[in-house]
CSV table of C-alpha atoms in Angstrom, one decimal:
chain,number,residue,atom,x,y,z
E,223,UNK,CA,109.4,110.4,83.4
E,224,UNK,CA,109.3,107.1,85.4
E,225,UNK,CA,108.7,107.4,89.1
E,226,UNK,CA,110.1,104.7,91.3
E,227,UNK,CA,108.3,103.7,94.4
E,228,UNK,CA,109.6,100.7,96.4
E,229,UNK,CA,107.6,101.1,99.7
E,230,UNK,CA,106.3,98.3,101.9
E,231,UNK,CA,102.8,99.6,101.2
E,232,UNK,CA,103.2,99.1,97.4
E,233,UNK,CA,104.7,95.7,97.8
E,234,UNK,CA,101.9,94.6,100.1
E,235,UNK,CA,99.3,95.9,97.7
E,236,UNK,CA,100.9,93.9,94.9
E,237,UNK,CA,100.9,90.7,96.9
E,238,UNK,CA,97.3,91.2,98.2
E,239,UNK,CA,96.1,92.0,94.7
E,240,UNK,CA,97.6,88.7,93.4
E,241,UNK,CA,95.9,86.9,96.3
E,242,UNK,CA,92.5,88.6,95.6
E,243,UNK,CA,92.8,87.7,92.0
E,244,UNK,CA,93.1,84.0,92.7
E,245,UNK,CA,90.3,84.1,95.3
E,246,UNK,CA,88.0,85.8,92.6
E,247,UNK,CA,88.9,83.2,90.0
E,248,UNK,CA,87.8,80.5,92.5
E,249,UNK,CA,84.6,82.5,93.3
E,250,UNK,CA,83.8,82.4,89.6
E,251,UNK,CA,84.2,78.6,89.4
E,252,UNK,CA,81.9,78.3,92.4
E,253,UNK,CA,79.3,80.4,90.6
E,254,UNK,CA,79.6,78.4,87.4
E,255,UNK,CA,80.2,74.7,88.3
E,256,UNK,CA,77.3,72.3,88.8
E,257,UNK,CA,77.3,69.8,91.6
E,258,UNK,CA,78.1,67.1,89.1
E,259,UNK,CA,81.3,69.0,88.2
E,260,UNK,CA,82.4,69.4,91.8
E,261,UNK,CA,81.8,65.7,92.3
E,262,UNK,CA,84.0,64.7,89.3
E,263,UNK,CA,87.7,63.9,89.2
E,264,UNK,CA,89.9,66.5,87.6
E,265,UNK,CA,91.5,63.7,85.7
E,266,UNK,CA,90.9,59.9,85.8
E,267,UNK,CA,91.8,58.6,89.2
E,268,UNK,CA,92.8,62.0,90.6
E,269,UNK,CA,91.3,64.3,93.2
E,270,UNK,CA,87.6,65.3,92.9
E,271,UNK,CA,86.6,69.0,92.7
E,272,UNK,CA,84.9,68.8,96.1
E,273,UNK,CA,88.1,67.7,97.8
E,274,UNK,CA,90.1,70.6,96.2
E,275,UNK,CA,87.4,73.1,97.3
E,276,UNK,CA,87.5,71.8,100.9
E,277,UNK,CA,91.4,71.7,100.7
E,278,UNK,CA,91.7,75.3,99.6
E,279,UNK,CA,89.1,76.5,102.2
E,280,UNK,CA,90.9,74.6,105.0
E,281,UNK,CA,94.3,75.9,104.0
E,282,UNK,CA,92.9,79.4,104.1
E,283,UNK,CA,91.2,78.8,107.4
E,284,UNK,CA,94.6,77.7,108.8
E,285,UNK,CA,95.9,81.2,108.0
E,286,UNK,CA,93.4,82.7,110.5
E,287,UNK,CA,95.3,81.1,113.3
E,288,UNK,CA,98.8,81.3,111.7
E,289,UNK,CA,98.4,85.1,111.5
E,290,UNK,CA,96.8,85.2,114.9
E,291,UNK,CA,93.6,86.7,113.6
E,292,UNK,CA,91.3,84.2,115.4
E,293,UNK,CA,90.7,80.5,116.0
E,294,UNK,CA,90.0,78.5,112.8
E,295,UNK,CA,86.4,78.3,111.8
E,296,UNK,CA,86.5,74.5,111.2
E,297,UNK,CA,89.6,72.9,112.6
E,298,UNK,CA,87.8,69.6,112.6
E,299,UNK,CA,87.9,69.6,108.8
E,300,UNK,CA,91.7,69.8,108.6
E,301,UNK,CA,92.2,66.1,108.8
E,302,UNK,CA,90.0,65.2,105.9
E,303,UNK,CA,91.1,68.1,103.6
E,304,UNK,CA,94.7,68.6,104.5
E,305,UNK,CA,96.1,65.6,106.3
E,306,UNK,CA,94.6,62.9,104.2
E,307,UNK,CA,94.0,62.6,100.4
E,308,UNK,CA,90.7,62.4,98.7
E,309,UNK,CA,88.7,59.2,98.8
E,310,UNK,CA,90.2,58.3,102.3
E,311,UNK,CA,86.7,57.2,103.4
E,312,UNK,CA,85.7,60.4,105.2
E,313,UNK,CA,82.2,61.7,105.1
E,314,UNK,CA,82.6,65.2,103.6
E,315,UNK,CA,80.5,68.2,104.5
E,316,UNK,CA,78.0,69.1,101.8
E,317,UNK,CA,78.9,71.2,98.8
E,318,UNK,CA,76.8,74.0,100.2
E,319,UNK,CA,78.6,73.9,103.5
E,320,UNK,CA,82.0,73.9,101.7
E,321,UNK,CA,81.1,76.8,99.5
E,322,UNK,CA,79.9,78.8,102.6
E,323,UNK,CA,83.1,77.8,104.4
E,324,UNK,CA,85.2,79.1,101.4
E,325,UNK,CA,83.3,82.4,101.5
E,326,UNK,CA,83.4,82.9,105.3
E,327,UNK,CA,87.1,82.1,105.6
E,328,UNK,CA,88.0,84.5,102.8
E,329,UNK,CA,85.8,87.3,104.2
E,330,UNK,CA,87.4,86.9,107.6
E,331,UNK,CA,90.9,87.0,106.0
E,332,UNK,CA,90.0,90.1,103.8
E,333,UNK,CA,88.6,91.9,106.8
E,334,UNK,CA,91.8,91.2,108.8
E,335,UNK,CA,94.1,92.0,105.9
E,336,UNK,CA,92.3,95.4,105.6
E,337,UNK,CA,93.2,96.3,109.1
E,338,UNK,CA,96.9,95.5,108.9
E,339,UNK,CA,99.6,98.2,108.5
E,340,UNK,CA,102.0,97.3,105.7
E,341,UNK,CA,104.9,96.8,108.2
E,342,UNK,CA,102.8,94.2,110.1
E,343,UNK,CA,103.1,91.9,107.1
E,344,UNK,CA,106.8,91.7,107.8
E,345,UNK,CA,106.4,90.1,111.2
E,346,UNK,CA,106.8,86.5,111.8
E,347,UNK,CA,103.9,84.1,111.8
E,348,UNK,CA,103.1,81.6,114.6
E,349,UNK,CA,105.0,78.6,113.1
E,350,UNK,CA,108.4,80.4,113.1
E,351,UNK,CA,110.4,80.8,116.3
E,352,UNK,CA,112.0,84.1,117.3
E,353,UNK,CA,115.5,82.5,116.9
E,354,UNK,CA,114.8,81.4,113.4
E,355,UNK,CA,113.2,84.6,112.4
E,356,UNK,CA,116.2,86.6,113.3
E,357,UNK,CA,118.3,84.6,110.8
E,358,UNK,CA,115.5,84.2,108.2
E,359,UNK,CA,113.5,87.5,108.2
E,360,UNK,CA,111.8,86.5,104.9
E,361,UNK,CA,109.7,83.9,106.9
E,362,UNK,CA,107.1,86.6,107.6
E,363,UNK,CA,103.3,86.8,107.0
E,364,UNK,CA,103.7,88.3,103.6
E,365,UNK,CA,105.8,85.3,102.5
E,366,UNK,CA,103.0,83.0,103.6
E,367,UNK,CA,100.5,85.0,101.6
E,368,UNK,CA,102.7,84.8,98.5
E,369,UNK,CA,103.2,81.0,98.9
E,370,UNK,CA,99.5,80.4,99.5
E,371,UNK,CA,98.6,82.5,96.4
E,372,UNK,CA,100.8,80.1,94.4
E,373,UNK,CA,99.2,77.2,96.0
E,374,UNK,CA,95.7,78.5,95.1
E,375,UNK,CA,96.9,78.9,91.5
E,376,UNK,CA,98.2,75.4,91.4
E,377,UNK,CA,94.8,74.0,92.3
E,378,UNK,CA,92.9,76.4,90.1
E,379,UNK,CA,94.9,75.1,87.2
E,380,UNK,CA,93.4,71.7,88.1
E,381,UNK,CA,89.9,72.8,88.8
E,382,UNK,CA,89.5,74.5,85.4
E,383,UNK,CA,89.8,71.0,83.9
E,384,UNK,CA,86.3,70.4,85.2
E,385,UNK,CA,85.0,73.1,82.9
E,386,UNK,CA,82.9,72.0,79.9
E,387,UNK,CA,82.9,68.6,81.3
E,388,UNK,CA,81.2,66.7,78.5
E,389,UNK,CA,82.1,68.9,75.5
E,390,UNK,CA,85.8,68.6,74.9
W,214,UNK,CA,112.5,89.8,120.3
W,215,UNK,CA,111.0,90.0,116.8
W,216,UNK,CA,112.9,92.1,114.3
W,217,UNK,CA,111.0,93.8,111.5
W,218,UNK,CA,112.6,94.3,108.1
W,219,UNK,CA,110.6,95.7,105.3
W,220,UNK,CA,113.2,96.7,102.8
W,221,UNK,CA,113.0,96.4,99.0
W,222,UNK,CA,115.8,93.9,99.1
W,223,UNK,CA,113.8,91.6,101.3
W,224,UNK,CA,110.6,91.8,99.2
W,225,UNK,CA,112.6,91.1,96.1
W,226,UNK,CA,114.2,88.2,97.7
W,227,UNK,CA,110.8,86.8,98.7
W,228,UNK,CA,109.4,87.2,95.2
W,229,UNK,CA,112.4,85.7,93.5
W,230,UNK,CA,112.5,82.8,95.9
W,231,UNK,CA,108.9,82.0,95.1
W,232,UNK,CA,109.8,82.2,91.4
W,233,UNK,CA,112.8,79.9,91.8
W,234,UNK,CA,110.8,77.4,93.7
W,235,UNK,CA,108.3,77.0,90.8
W,236,UNK,CA,111.2,76.8,88.2
W,237,UNK,CA,112.8,74.1,90.3
W,238,UNK,CA,109.6,72.1,90.5
W,239,UNK,CA,109.3,72.2,86.8
W,240,UNK,CA,113.0,71.2,86.4
W,241,UNK,CA,112.2,68.1,88.6
W,242,UNK,CA,109.3,67.2,86.3
W,243,UNK,CA,111.6,67.5,83.3
W,244,UNK,CA,114.1,65.2,84.9
W,245,UNK,CA,111.4,62.6,85.8
W,246,UNK,CA,108.9,62.5,83.0
W,247,UNK,CA,109.2,60.1,80.0
W,248,UNK,CA,108.6,61.3,76.5
W,249,UNK,CA,105.3,59.4,76.6
W,250,UNK,CA,104.2,61.4,79.7
W,251,UNK,CA,105.0,64.7,77.9
W,252,UNK,CA,103.0,63.6,74.8
W,253,UNK,CA,100.0,62.7,77.0
W,254,UNK,CA,97.0,64.9,77.7
W,255,UNK,CA,96.8,66.2,81.3
W,256,UNK,CA,93.1,65.1,81.2
W,257,UNK,CA,91.0,63.6,78.4
W,258,UNK,CA,90.7,66.2,75.6
W,259,UNK,CA,92.8,68.8,77.4
W,260,UNK,CA,96.3,70.2,76.6
W,261,UNK,CA,99.3,67.8,76.3
W,262,UNK,CA,102.3,68.1,78.5
W,263,UNK,CA,104.5,69.1,75.6
W,264,UNK,CA,102.3,72.1,74.9
W,265,UNK,CA,102.5,73.3,78.5
W,266,UNK,CA,106.2,72.9,78.5
W,267,UNK,CA,106.5,75.0,75.3
W,268,UNK,CA,103.9,77.5,76.7
W,269,UNK,CA,105.8,78.1,80.0
W,270,UNK,CA,109.2,78.4,78.2
W,271,UNK,CA,107.7,80.9,75.7
W,272,UNK,CA,106.0,83.0,78.4
W,273,UNK,CA,109.3,83.1,80.3
W,274,UNK,CA,111.2,84.0,77.0
W,275,UNK,CA,108.8,86.9,76.6
W,276,UNK,CA,110.0,88.3,79.9
W,277,UNK,CA,113.5,88.7,78.4
W,278,UNK,CA,112.1,91.4,76.1
W,279,UNK,CA,109.5,92.7,78.6
W,280,UNK,CA,112.2,93.5,81.1
W,281,UNK,CA,114.6,94.8,78.3
W,282,UNK,CA,117.2,92.2,79.1
W,283,UNK,CA,117.6,91.0,75.5
W,284,UNK,CA,115.7,89.9,72.4
W,285,UNK,CA,113.7,86.7,72.9
W,286,UNK,CA,115.5,83.5,72.1
W,287,UNK,CA,112.6,82.0,70.0
W,288,UNK,CA,110.0,84.7,69.1
W,289,UNK,CA,109.0,82.4,66.3
W,290,UNK,CA,107.6,79.9,68.8
W,291,UNK,CA,105.2,82.4,70.4
W,292,UNK,CA,102.4,81.8,67.9
W,293,UNK,CA,102.2,78.0,68.5
W,294,UNK,CA,102.7,78.1,72.3
W,295,UNK,CA,101.0,81.4,73.4
W,296,UNK,CA,98.6,82.6,70.6
W,297,UNK,CA,97.1,79.3,69.6
W,298,UNK,CA,95.9,76.4,71.7
W,299,UNK,CA,97.4,72.9,71.6
W,300,UNK,CA,96.4,70.7,68.7
W,301,UNK,CA,96.1,73.7,66.3
W,302,UNK,CA,98.1,71.8,63.6
W,303,UNK,CA,101.5,73.3,64.2
W,304,UNK,CA,104.6,71.2,64.0
W,305,UNK,CA,106.2,71.5,67.4
W,306,UNK,CA,109.9,71.6,68.1
W,307,UNK,CA,111.2,68.3,69.6
W,308,UNK,CA,110.9,67.6,73.3
W,309,UNK,CA,114.7,67.9,73.5
W,310,UNK,CA,114.6,71.3,71.9
W,311,UNK,CA,111.8,72.5,74.3
W,312,UNK,CA,113.6,71.2,77.4
W,313,UNK,CA,116.8,73.1,76.2
W,314,UNK,CA,114.6,76.2,75.5
W,315,UNK,CA,113.2,76.0,79.1
W,316,UNK,CA,116.7,75.7,80.6
W,317,UNK,CA,118.3,78.5,78.4
W,318,UNK,CA,115.5,81.0,79.0
W,319,UNK,CA,115.5,80.4,82.8
W,320,UNK,CA,119.3,80.6,82.9
W,321,UNK,CA,119.2,84.0,81.0
W,322,UNK,CA,116.5,85.3,83.4
W,323,UNK,CA,118.3,84.1,86.5
W,324,UNK,CA,121.5,85.7,85.3
W,325,UNK,CA,119.8,89.1,84.6
W,326,UNK,CA,117.8,88.9,87.9
W,327,UNK,CA,121.1,88.5,89.7
W,328,UNK,CA,122.4,91.8,88.3
W,329,UNK,CA,119.4,93.9,89.2
W,330,UNK,CA,119.4,96.3,92.2
W,331,UNK,CA,116.3,95.8,94.3
W,332,UNK,CA,114.9,99.2,93.3
W,333,UNK,CA,115.1,98.3,89.6
W,334,UNK,CA,112.3,95.8,90.2
W,335,UNK,CA,110.0,98.7,90.9
W,336,UNK,CA,110.5,100.2,87.5
W,337,UNK,CA,107.9,99.8,84.8
W,338,UNK,CA,108.1,97.1,82.2
W,339,UNK,CA,107.9,97.8,78.4
W,340,UNK,CA,104.2,97.2,78.0
W,341,UNK,CA,103.2,100.0,80.4
W,342,UNK,CA,103.4,103.7,79.3
W,343,UNK,CA,104.9,106.4,81.4
W,344,UNK,CA,101.4,108.0,81.8
W,345,UNK,CA,99.8,104.9,83.1
W,346,UNK,CA,102.7,104.0,85.3
W,347,UNK,CA,102.5,107.3,87.2
W,348,UNK,CA,98.9,106.4,88.2
W,349,UNK,CA,99.5,102.7,88.6
W,350,UNK,CA,103.0,102.3,90.1
W,351,UNK,CA,102.3,98.6,91.0
W,352,UNK,CA,102.6,97.8,87.3
W,353,UNK,CA,106.3,97.2,87.7
W,354,UNK,CA,108.6,94.4,86.9
W,355,UNK,CA,108.2,92.7,90.3
W,356,UNK,CA,104.5,92.5,89.7
W,357,UNK,CA,105.1,90.7,86.5
W,358,UNK,CA,107.3,88.3,88.2
W,359,UNK,CA,104.7,87.7,90.9
W,360,UNK,CA,102.0,87.1,88.3
W,361,UNK,CA,104.2,84.8,86.2
W,362,UNK,CA,105.1,82.8,89.3
W,363,UNK,CA,101.4,82.2,89.8
W,364,UNK,CA,101.0,81.3,86.2
W,365,UNK,CA,103.7,78.7,86.5
W,366,UNK,CA,102.0,77.2,89.6
W,367,UNK,CA,98.7,77.0,87.7
W,368,UNK,CA,100.3,74.9,85.0
W,369,UNK,CA,102.4,72.9,87.4
W,370,UNK,CA,99.2,71.8,89.1
W,371,UNK,CA,98.2,70.4,85.7
W,372,UNK,CA,101.5,68.8,84.8
W,373,UNK,CA,101.6,66.8,88.0
W,374,UNK,CA,98.6,65.0,86.7
W,375,UNK,CA,100.9,63.3,84.2
W,376,UNK,CA,102.7,61.7,87.1
W,377,UNK,CA,102.2,57.9,87.7
W,378,UNK,CA,100.4,57.9,84.5
W,379,UNK,CA,99.2,54.3,84.5
W,380,UNK,CA,99.1,53.6,88.2
W,381,UNK,CA,96.3,55.7,89.8
């Protein structure tokens, strides 16, 4: 017999599990890549690994404020990693700082996600007005998580190109 | 006032909307890329665009059977686009055939998705047994869609590297 459950708790679990899986894949790249790999371009003339690392951490950091969990950890890094492309002349934080940033942001998110009731995911985030939310109830926090999960996958697909840098 | 809706219909809408958005991004690349771009490697020594196009279409085709909508349109292409990597010596279908394949598979999926009641997304797919599904109710069709959406994003992140091939 097949049981059907279609509860908010189950749906939230599925969405968080997809998110966690992308974060873990990134964690594995962080463990395995050398500094040289992070400083390389994913393809000739394209973004470097270090920019994508900072970009993903800064986008996740932004969720801390978007979901009203806390202030961002490093709002001062938004400009170089979100508003401007790689090689815009900014002096980047060190790789060690960025790896720590990635870890700290995701720990803060996971800790806050763990305290949320399933229904809380269906509330609006700070960049949607009450008026719009009444008409577009899908513009909730869970939808942001789903979109950010896809965004992480998109860049993971690029970062894996830095694997086996000199072998194939 | 903020309204909260956390219905299966809303979750399903959010997940399908994320899926549609990835399919549309791929459709745009199909409209804009030249044959030369499709035949190029996303990075030196890596997969060619044509392989990724065939891979994504074949993975989506597989969903037709996984969700028990119909037989697959081209099961004979699974081997070259899913089971073996690019440059394994297979003679690929033409780019025109693959673009048509992508369109046909996604039209068939969209048509079937449109007929599903929200609760039907929470039923198991064909690769999960009844016994496992009782213990792991998140292994439902909607979860497959969420994971496949991420998988599409992952490869889209790679395909965009073929943009502006000779300019940056």
